[in-house]
Amino acid sequence: MKIVVIGGTGLIGSQVIELLRANGHEAVPAAPSTGVDTLTGEGLEQALKGADVVVDVSNSPSFEADAALDFFTRSARNLFAAEQEAGVRHHVGLSIVGVDRVPDYGYYLAKVAQEDAVRTSGVPYSLVRATQFFEFVGPVMDMSTQGTEVRLPSLRLRPIASSEVAAAVAEAAQSEPTNGIRNIAGPEIHGLDRLGELTLAARPDGRTVVTDETASLFAGMPDVLTGDGAVDVSAVRYEDWLKQH
């Protein structure tokens, strides 16, 4: 199949491209750097010509509520118009576990709007919802560092390796549309502060973790990033991933 991956040069998208090509598909990365801009529609018609499947793993460059909402809704309008024109048979989207259970967080509301656009597009679809990636822990720590202290809340997370997310997205792209949602998460639940401690134990740099419920992007967020009993659990543990990376 010809499978176009929107955001195909990023963390998840590049791994999806590699997996699809290994299975013999024509996997095409689409991003501003390759001449495709979903916000303006530039390059979409040409990129989607002859495409069987479109995978969207793109992300808003801003977590600010209005900017994220504009990005996801405008991109969706342009993308689905191009998919309808090209006769795309399957759209695969990537979202967040528990995204519809955090009404006070603007970025999550923007992702809910994106999911709604997928459902009402008229293109058969599959949605993969994942918990936070292991790779996200380090940047959150850096954003929450004050001097030698890393201030993090005890919010419970069930993080997952990006490679596992990419594998689930690639699997969905090679399967029939489900017109539904698959939830995936890592094997263990940790507090965000504990994840910081595990990180610094593996990569000591002079910083220490201080539990602060008012700190970081996740301050005040309810415990939705763990999934429930129906979530598909991956195999890779955070501590093992740290040793490998």
PDB file of C-alpha atoms in Angstrom:
ATOM      1  CA  MET A   1       0.000   0.000   0.000  1.00  0.00           C
ATOM      2  CA  LYS A   2       0.911   3.644  -0.292  1.00  0.00           C
ATOM      3  CA  ILE A   3       0.752   5.044   3.247  1.00  0.00           C
ATOM      4  CA  VAL A   4       1.319   8.752   3.837  1.00  0.00           C
ATOM      5  CA  VAL A   5       2.484   9.656   7.349  1.00  0.00           C
ATOM      6  CA  ILE A   6       1.653  13.214   8.379  1.00  0.00           C
ATOM      7  CA  GLY A   7       4.354  14.179  10.869  1.00  0.00           C
ATOM      8  CA  GLY A   8       6.488  11.438   9.354  1.00  0.00           C
ATOM      9  CA  THR A   9       9.795  13.086  10.266  1.00  0.00           C
ATOM     10  CA  GLY A  10       9.103  13.291  14.024  1.00  0.00           C
ATOM     11  CA  LEU A  11       9.708  10.938  16.952  1.00  0.00           C
ATOM     12  CA  ILE A  12       6.759   8.619  16.266  1.00  0.00           C
ATOM     13  CA  GLY A  13       6.383   9.247  12.550  1.00  0.00           C
ATOM     14  CA  SER A  14       9.958   8.365  11.615  1.00  0.00           C
ATOM     15  CA  GLN A  15       9.647   5.041  13.438  1.00  0.00           C
ATOM     16  CA  VAL A  16       6.290   4.333  11.751  1.00  0.00           C
ATOM     17  CA  ILE A  17       7.893   5.006   8.360  1.00  0.00           C
ATOM     18  CA  GLU A  18      10.696   2.553   9.121  1.00  0.00           C
ATOM     19  CA  LEU A  19       8.277  -0.187  10.246  1.00  0.00           C
ATOM     20  CA  LEU A  20       6.010   0.216   7.219  1.00  0.00           C
ATOM     21  CA  ARG A  21       8.892   0.171   4.747  1.00  0.00           C
ATOM     22  CA  ALA A  22      10.284  -2.950   6.418  1.00  0.00           C
ATOM     23  CA  ASN A  23       6.958  -4.618   5.601  1.00  0.00           C
ATOM     24  CA  GLY A  24       7.158  -3.640   1.944  1.00  0.00           C
ATOM     25  CA  HIS A  25       4.820  -0.651   1.880  1.00  0.00           C
ATOM     26  CA  GLU A  26       5.433   2.648   0.127  1.00  0.00           C
ATOM     27  CA  ALA A  27       5.619   4.857   3.226  1.00  0.00           C
ATOM     28  CA  VAL A  28       5.823   8.579   2.489  1.00  0.00           C
ATOM     29  CA  PRO A  29       6.779  11.092   5.226  1.00  0.00           C
ATOM     30  CA  ALA A  30       4.792  14.323   4.977  1.00  0.00           C
ATOM     31  CA  ALA A  31       5.864  17.380   6.968  1.00  0.00           C
ATOM     32  CA  PRO A  32       6.730  21.033   6.310  1.00  0.00           C
ATOM     33  CA  SER A  33      10.338  19.949   5.741  1.00  0.00           C
ATOM     34  CA  THR A  34       9.160  17.687   2.883  1.00  0.00           C
ATOM     35  CA  GLY A  35       6.938  20.387   1.354  1.00  0.00           C
ATOM     36  CA  VAL A  36       3.641  19.363   2.986  1.00  0.00           C
ATOM     37  CA  ASP A  37       1.874  21.795   5.327  1.00  0.00           C
ATOM     38  CA  THR A  38      -1.500  20.699   6.679  1.00  0.00           C
ATOM     39  CA  LEU A  39      -2.172  24.185   8.131  1.00  0.00           C
ATOM     40  CA  THR A  40      -2.144  25.791   4.687  1.00  0.00           C
ATOM     41  CA  GLY A  41      -2.884  22.701   2.606  1.00  0.00           C
ATOM     42  CA  GLU A  42       0.338  23.191   0.660  1.00  0.00           C
ATOM     43  CA  GLY A  43       1.567  19.968  -0.948  1.00  0.00           C
ATOM     44  CA  LEU A  44      -1.295  17.812   0.378  1.00  0.00           C
ATOM     45  CA  GLU A  45      -2.915  17.030  -2.967  1.00  0.00           C
ATOM     46  CA  GLN A  46       0.339  15.812  -4.491  1.00  0.00           C
ATOM     47  CA  ALA A  47       1.412  13.858  -1.407  1.00  0.00           C
ATOM     48  CA  LEU A  48      -1.921  12.013  -1.109  1.00  0.00           C
ATOM     49  CA  LYS A  49      -2.230  11.124  -4.785  1.00  0.00           C
ATOM     50  CA  GLY A  50      -2.713   7.333  -4.946  1.00  0.00           C
ATOM     51  CA  ALA A  51      -2.609   6.944  -1.149  1.00  0.00           C
ATOM     52  CA  ASP A  52      -4.471   4.015   0.400  1.00  0.00           C
ATOM     53  CA  VAL A  53      -3.936   5.071   4.031  1.00  0.00           C
ATOM     54  CA  VAL A  54      -3.104   8.317   5.813  1.00  0.00           C
ATOM     55  CA  VAL A  55      -1.507   8.241   9.260  1.00  0.00           C
ATOM     56  CA  ASP A  56      -1.587  11.480  11.260  1.00  0.00           C
ATOM     57  CA  VAL A  57       0.956  11.689  14.089  1.00  0.00           C
ATOM     58  CA  SER A  58       1.566  15.421  13.729  1.00  0.00           C
ATOM     59  CA  ASN A  59       1.495  17.679  16.766  1.00  0.00           C
ATOM     60  CA  SER A  60       0.791  21.305  17.512  1.00  0.00           C
ATOM     61  CA  PRO A  61       3.984  23.345  17.968  1.00  0.00           C
ATOM     62  CA  SER A  62       2.290  25.016  20.956  1.00  0.00           C
ATOM     63  CA  PHE A  63       0.580  23.578  24.053  1.00  0.00           C
ATOM     64  CA  GLU A  64      -1.341  26.850  24.492  1.00  0.00           C
ATOM     65  CA  ALA A  65      -5.087  26.162  24.244  1.00  0.00           C
ATOM     66  CA  ASP A  66      -6.110  28.484  21.394  1.00  0.00           C
ATOM     67  CA  ALA A  67      -3.004  27.777  19.308  1.00  0.00           C
ATOM     68  CA  ALA A  68      -3.410  24.014  19.686  1.00  0.00           C
ATOM     69  CA  LEU A  69      -7.129  24.164  18.838  1.00  0.00           C
ATOM     70  CA  ASP A  70      -6.403  26.197  15.715  1.00  0.00           C
ATOM     71  CA  PHE A  71      -3.662  23.798  14.639  1.00  0.00           C
ATOM     72  CA  PHE A  72      -5.665  20.598  15.057  1.00  0.00           C
ATOM     73  CA  THR A  73      -8.961  21.847  13.618  1.00  0.00           C
ATOM     74  CA  ARG A  74      -7.484  23.710  10.640  1.00  0.00           C
ATOM     75  CA  SER A  75      -5.145  20.823   9.820  1.00  0.00           C
ATOM     76  CA  ALA A  76      -8.052  18.363  10.033  1.00  0.00           C
ATOM     77  CA  ARG A  77     -10.183  20.413   7.615  1.00  0.00           C
ATOM     78  CA  ASN A  78      -7.421  20.558   5.034  1.00  0.00           C
ATOM     79  CA  LEU A  79      -6.343  16.970   5.532  1.00  0.00           C
ATOM     80  CA  PHE A  80      -9.779  15.386   5.246  1.00  0.00           C
ATOM     81  CA  ALA A  81     -10.695  17.472   2.201  1.00  0.00           C
ATOM     82  CA  ALA A  82      -7.545  16.162   0.531  1.00  0.00           C
ATOM     83  CA  GLU A  83      -8.246  12.584   1.690  1.00  0.00           C
ATOM     84  CA  GLN A  84     -11.767  12.693   0.249  1.00  0.00           C
ATOM     85  CA  GLU A  85     -10.440  14.033  -3.046  1.00  0.00           C
ATOM     86  CA  ALA A  86      -7.734  11.333  -3.208  1.00  0.00           C
ATOM     87  CA  GLY A  87     -10.093   8.484  -2.266  1.00  0.00           C
ATOM     88  CA  VAL A  88      -8.126   7.513   0.865  1.00  0.00           C
ATOM     89  CA  ARG A  89      -9.638   4.346   2.379  1.00  0.00           C
ATOM     90  CA  HIS A  90      -8.317   4.534   5.954  1.00  0.00           C
ATOM     91  CA  HIS A  91      -7.244   7.305   8.326  1.00  0.00           C
ATOM     92  CA  VAL A  92      -5.172   6.444  11.408  1.00  0.00           C
ATOM     93  CA  GLY A  93      -4.893   9.053  14.155  1.00  0.00           C
ATOM     94  CA  LEU A  94      -2.802   9.221  17.324  1.00  0.00           C
ATOM     95  CA  SER A  95      -4.310  10.673  20.489  1.00  0.00           C
ATOM     96  CA  ILE A  96      -3.958  10.502  24.293  1.00  0.00           C
ATOM     97  CA  VAL A  97      -5.381   8.063  26.844  1.00  0.00           C
ATOM     98  CA  GLY A  98      -8.034   9.835  28.940  1.00  0.00           C
ATOM     99  CA  VAL A  99      -8.043  12.885  26.664  1.00  0.00           C
ATOM    100  CA  ASP A 100     -11.809  13.339  27.007  1.00  0.00           C
ATOM    101  CA  ARG A 101     -11.682  13.318  30.821  1.00  0.00           C
ATOM    102  CA  VAL A 102      -9.725  16.560  31.375  1.00  0.00           C
ATOM    103  CA  PRO A 103     -12.159  19.399  30.566  1.00  0.00           C
ATOM    104  CA  ASP A 104      -9.975  22.103  32.135  1.00  0.00           C
ATOM    105  CA  TYR A 105      -6.829  21.476  30.070  1.00  0.00           C
ATOM    106  CA  GLY A 106      -6.903  23.376  26.788  1.00  0.00           C
ATOM    107  CA  TYR A 107      -4.463  21.192  24.877  1.00  0.00           C
ATOM    108  CA  TYR A 108      -6.554  18.116  25.647  1.00  0.00           C
ATOM    109  CA  LEU A 109      -9.712  19.908  24.480  1.00  0.00           C
ATOM    110  CA  ALA A 110      -7.904  20.606  21.206  1.00  0.00           C
ATOM    111  CA  LYS A 111      -7.091  16.898  20.840  1.00  0.00           C
ATOM    112  CA  VAL A 112     -10.754  16.041  21.532  1.00  0.00           C
ATOM    113  CA  ALA A 113     -11.729  18.420  18.718  1.00  0.00           C
ATOM    114  CA  GLN A 114      -9.264  16.623  16.452  1.00  0.00           C
ATOM    115  CA  GLU A 115     -10.783  13.249  17.376  1.00  0.00           C
ATOM    116  CA  ASP A 116     -14.273  14.625  16.628  1.00  0.00           C
ATOM    117  CA  ALA A 117     -13.060  15.751  13.204  1.00  0.00           C
ATOM    118  CA  VAL A 118     -11.761  12.228  12.530  1.00  0.00           C
ATOM    119  CA  ARG A 119     -15.091  10.653  13.477  1.00  0.00           C
ATOM    120  CA  THR A 120     -17.171  12.998  11.334  1.00  0.00           C
ATOM    121  CA  SER A 121     -14.845  13.122   8.310  1.00  0.00           C
ATOM    122  CA  GLY A 122     -16.556  10.365   6.350  1.00  0.00           C
ATOM    123  CA  VAL A 123     -13.213   8.538   5.966  1.00  0.00           C
ATOM    124  CA  PRO A 124     -13.030   5.110   7.690  1.00  0.00           C
ATOM    125  CA  TYR A 125     -10.688   5.481  10.630  1.00  0.00           C
ATOM    126  CA  SER A 126      -8.778   3.926  13.507  1.00  0.00           C
ATOM    127  CA  LEU A 127      -7.679   5.904  16.578  1.00  0.00           C
ATOM    128  CA  VAL A 128      -4.760   4.902  18.803  1.00  0.00           C
ATOM    129  CA  ARG A 129      -4.676   6.570  22.208  1.00  0.00           C
ATOM    130  CA  ALA A 130      -1.377   6.315  24.109  1.00  0.00           C
ATOM    131  CA  THR A 131      -0.115   7.438  27.495  1.00  0.00           C
ATOM    132  CA  GLN A 132       2.904   9.754  27.790  1.00  0.00           C
ATOM    133  CA  PHE A 133       6.081   8.616  26.060  1.00  0.00           C
ATOM    134  CA  PHE A 134       9.192   7.712  28.061  1.00  0.00           C
ATOM    135  CA  GLU A 135      11.020  10.316  25.967  1.00  0.00           C
ATOM    136  CA  PHE A 136       8.781  13.046  27.399  1.00  0.00           C
ATOM    137  CA  VAL A 137       9.962  12.615  31.011  1.00  0.00           C
ATOM    138  CA  GLY A 138      13.360  14.268  30.497  1.00  0.00           C
ATOM    139  CA  PRO A 139      11.999  17.456  28.858  1.00  0.00           C
ATOM    140  CA  VAL A 140       9.323  17.784  31.574  1.00  0.00           C
ATOM    141  CA  MET A 141      12.073  17.543  34.176  1.00  0.00           C
ATOM    142  CA  ASP A 142      14.112  20.215  32.401  1.00  0.00           C
ATOM    143  CA  MET A 143      11.102  22.556  32.250  1.00  0.00           C
ATOM    144  CA  SER A 144      10.504  21.965  35.969  1.00  0.00           C
ATOM    145  CA  THR A 145      14.085  22.543  37.149  1.00  0.00           C
ATOM    146  CA  GLN A 146      14.865  25.393  39.529  1.00  0.00           C
ATOM    147  CA  GLY A 147      18.562  25.498  40.343  1.00  0.00           C
ATOM    148  CA  THR A 148      19.444  21.956  41.413  1.00  0.00           C
ATOM    149  CA  GLU A 149      15.841  21.011  42.237  1.00  0.00           C
ATOM    150  CA  VAL A 150      13.457  19.271  39.851  1.00  0.00           C
ATOM    151  CA  ARG A 151       9.981  20.129  41.129  1.00  0.00           C
ATOM    152  CA  LEU A 152       7.390  17.550  40.065  1.00  0.00           C
ATOM    153  CA  PRO A 153       3.902  16.547  41.242  1.00  0.00           C
ATOM    154  CA  SER A 154       3.037  13.009  42.303  1.00  0.00           C
ATOM    155  CA  LEU A 155       0.553  12.635  39.416  1.00  0.00           C
ATOM    156  CA  ARG A 156       0.342   8.976  38.478  1.00  0.00           C
ATOM    157  CA  LEU A 157       1.392   8.046  34.936  1.00  0.00           C
ATOM    158  CA  ARG A 158       1.715   4.799  33.019  1.00  0.00           C
ATOM    159  CA  PRO A 159       4.306   5.886  30.452  1.00  0.00           C
ATOM    160  CA  ILE A 160       5.173   3.939  27.337  1.00  0.00           C
ATOM    161  CA  ALA A 161       8.151   3.672  24.986  1.00  0.00           C
ATOM    162  CA  SER A 162       7.678   5.604  21.743  1.00  0.00           C
ATOM    163  CA  SER A 163       8.740   2.475  19.847  1.00  0.00           C
ATOM    164  CA  GLU A 164       5.707   0.647  21.258  1.00  0.00           C
ATOM    165  CA  VAL A 165       3.432   3.505  20.188  1.00  0.00           C
ATOM    166  CA  ALA A 166       4.918   3.516  16.695  1.00  0.00           C
ATOM    167  CA  ALA A 167       4.384  -0.248  16.457  1.00  0.00           C
ATOM    168  CA  ALA A 168       0.702   0.115  17.415  1.00  0.00           C
ATOM    169  CA  VAL A 169       0.198   2.911  14.884  1.00  0.00           C
ATOM    170  CA  ALA A 170       1.940   0.935  12.127  1.00  0.00           C
ATOM    171  CA  GLU A 171      -0.166  -2.122  12.964  1.00  0.00           C
ATOM    172  CA  ALA A 172      -3.346  -0.058  12.696  1.00  0.00           C
ATOM    173  CA  ALA A 173      -2.234   1.363   9.341  1.00  0.00           C
ATOM    174  CA  GLN A 174      -1.786  -2.125   7.921  1.00  0.00           C
ATOM    175  CA  SER A 175      -5.146  -3.392   9.229  1.00  0.00           C
ATOM    176  CA  GLU A 176      -8.751  -2.692   8.334  1.00  0.00           C
ATOM    177  CA  PRO A 177     -10.373   0.431   9.830  1.00  0.00           C
ATOM    178  CA  THR A 178     -11.998  -0.178  13.208  1.00  0.00           C
ATOM    179  CA  ASN A 179     -13.960   3.106  13.409  1.00  0.00           C
ATOM    180  CA  GLY A 180     -13.024   2.931  17.085  1.00  0.00           C
ATOM    181  CA  ILE A 181     -10.282   3.504  19.654  1.00  0.00           C
ATOM    182  CA  ARG A 182      -7.411   1.334  20.891  1.00  0.00           C
ATOM    183  CA  ASN A 183      -5.839   2.430  24.206  1.00  0.00           C
ATOM    184  CA  ILE A 184      -2.208   1.522  24.907  1.00  0.00           C
ATOM    185  CA  ALA A 185      -0.014   2.105  27.965  1.00  0.00           C
ATOM    186  CA  GLY A 186       3.236   1.012  29.559  1.00  0.00           C
ATOM    187  CA  PRO A 187       3.488  -1.871  32.042  1.00  0.00           C
ATOM    188  CA  GLU A 188       3.961   0.160  35.239  1.00  0.00           C
ATOM    189  CA  ILE A 189       2.303   3.051  37.061  1.00  0.00           C
ATOM    190  CA  HIS A 190       4.610   5.617  38.674  1.00  0.00           C
ATOM    191  CA  GLY A 191       4.194   9.076  40.127  1.00  0.00           C
ATOM    192  CA  LEU A 192       5.787  11.730  37.931  1.00  0.00           C
ATOM    193  CA  ASP A 193       8.088  12.600  40.831  1.00  0.00           C
ATOM    194  CA  ARG A 194       9.149   8.944  41.043  1.00  0.00           C
ATOM    195  CA  LEU A 195       9.876   8.893  37.319  1.00  0.00           C
ATOM    196  CA  GLY A 196      12.169  11.865  37.915  1.00  0.00           C
ATOM    197  CA  GLU A 197      13.948   9.988  40.689  1.00  0.00           C
ATOM    198  CA  LEU A 198      14.408   6.920  38.485  1.00  0.00           C
ATOM    199  CA  THR A 199      15.790   9.118  35.716  1.00  0.00           C
ATOM    200  CA  LEU A 200      18.354  10.795  37.959  1.00  0.00           C
ATOM    201  CA  ALA A 201      19.356   7.458  39.491  1.00  0.00           C
ATOM    202  CA  ALA A 202      20.230   6.227  36.007  1.00  0.00           C
ATOM    203  CA  ARG A 203      21.669   9.551  34.800  1.00  0.00           C
ATOM    204  CA  PRO A 204      22.888  11.510  37.856  1.00  0.00           C
ATOM    205  CA  ASP A 205      23.594  15.162  37.070  1.00  0.00           C
ATOM    206  CA  GLY A 206      23.574  16.837  40.473  1.00  0.00           C
ATOM    207  CA  ARG A 207      19.852  17.550  40.551  1.00  0.00           C
ATOM    208  CA  THR A 208      17.375  16.154  43.060  1.00  0.00           C
ATOM    209  CA  VAL A 209      13.616  15.721  42.824  1.00  0.00           C
ATOM    210  CA  VAL A 210      11.290  17.677  45.099  1.00  0.00           C
ATOM    211  CA  THR A 211       7.619  16.706  45.161  1.00  0.00           C
ATOM    212  CA  ASP A 212       5.553  19.810  44.391  1.00  0.00           C
ATOM    213  CA  GLU A 213       1.889  19.392  43.434  1.00  0.00           C
ATOM    214  CA  THR A 214       1.802  22.879  41.879  1.00  0.00           C
ATOM    215  CA  ALA A 215       4.727  22.334  39.501  1.00  0.00           C
ATOM    216  CA  SER A 216       5.115  21.321  35.832  1.00  0.00           C
ATOM    217  CA  LEU A 217       2.678  21.141  32.930  1.00  0.00           C
ATOM    218  CA  PHE A 218       0.737  18.458  34.803  1.00  0.00           C
ATOM    219  CA  ALA A 219      -0.035  20.433  37.972  1.00  0.00           C
ATOM    220  CA  GLY A 220      -3.570  19.742  39.107  1.00  0.00           C
ATOM    221  CA  MET A 221      -4.324  17.192  36.418  1.00  0.00           C
ATOM    222  CA  PRO A 222      -6.461  14.199  37.460  1.00  0.00           C
ATOM    223  CA  ASP A 223      -5.050  10.666  37.231  1.00  0.00           C
ATOM    224  CA  VAL A 224      -6.214   9.859  33.701  1.00  0.00           C
ATOM    225  CA  LEU A 225      -2.864   8.961  32.120  1.00  0.00           C
ATOM    226  CA  THR A 226      -2.884   5.413  33.472  1.00  0.00           C
ATOM    227  CA  GLY A 227      -5.655   3.893  31.397  1.00  0.00           C
ATOM    228  CA  ASP A 228      -8.147   1.423  32.821  1.00  0.00           C
ATOM    229  CA  GLY A 229      -8.641  -2.320  32.855  1.00  0.00           C
ATOM    230  CA  ALA A 230      -9.260  -2.341  29.105  1.00  0.00           C
ATOM    231  CA  VAL A 231      -5.960  -0.724  28.132  1.00  0.00           C
ATOM    232  CA  ASP A 232      -3.441  -2.752  26.111  1.00  0.00           C
ATOM    233  CA  VAL A 233      -0.242  -2.973  28.162  1.00  0.00           C
ATOM    234  CA  SER A 234       3.172  -2.979  26.478  1.00  0.00           C
ATOM    235  CA  ALA A 235       6.240  -4.855  27.706  1.00  0.00           C
ATOM    236  CA  VAL A 236       9.042  -2.284  28.055  1.00  0.00           C
ATOM    237  CA  ARG A 237       9.667  -0.960  31.603  1.00  0.00           C
ATOM    238  CA  TYR A 238      10.938   2.591  32.115  1.00  0.00           C
ATOM    239  CA  GLU A 239      13.998   1.513  34.109  1.00  0.00           C
ATOM    240  CA  ASP A 240      14.985  -0.981  31.401  1.00  0.00           C
ATOM    241  CA  TRP A 241      14.489   1.676  28.718  1.00  0.00           C
ATOM    242  CA  LEU A 242      16.740   4.063  30.654  1.00  0.00           C
ATOM    243  CA  LYS A 243      19.522   1.471  30.684  1.00  0.00           C
ATOM    244  CA  GLN A 244      19.207   0.982  26.915  1.00  0.00           C
ATOM    245  CA  HIS A 245      19.184   4.713  26.149  1.00  0.00           C
TER     246      HIS A 245
END
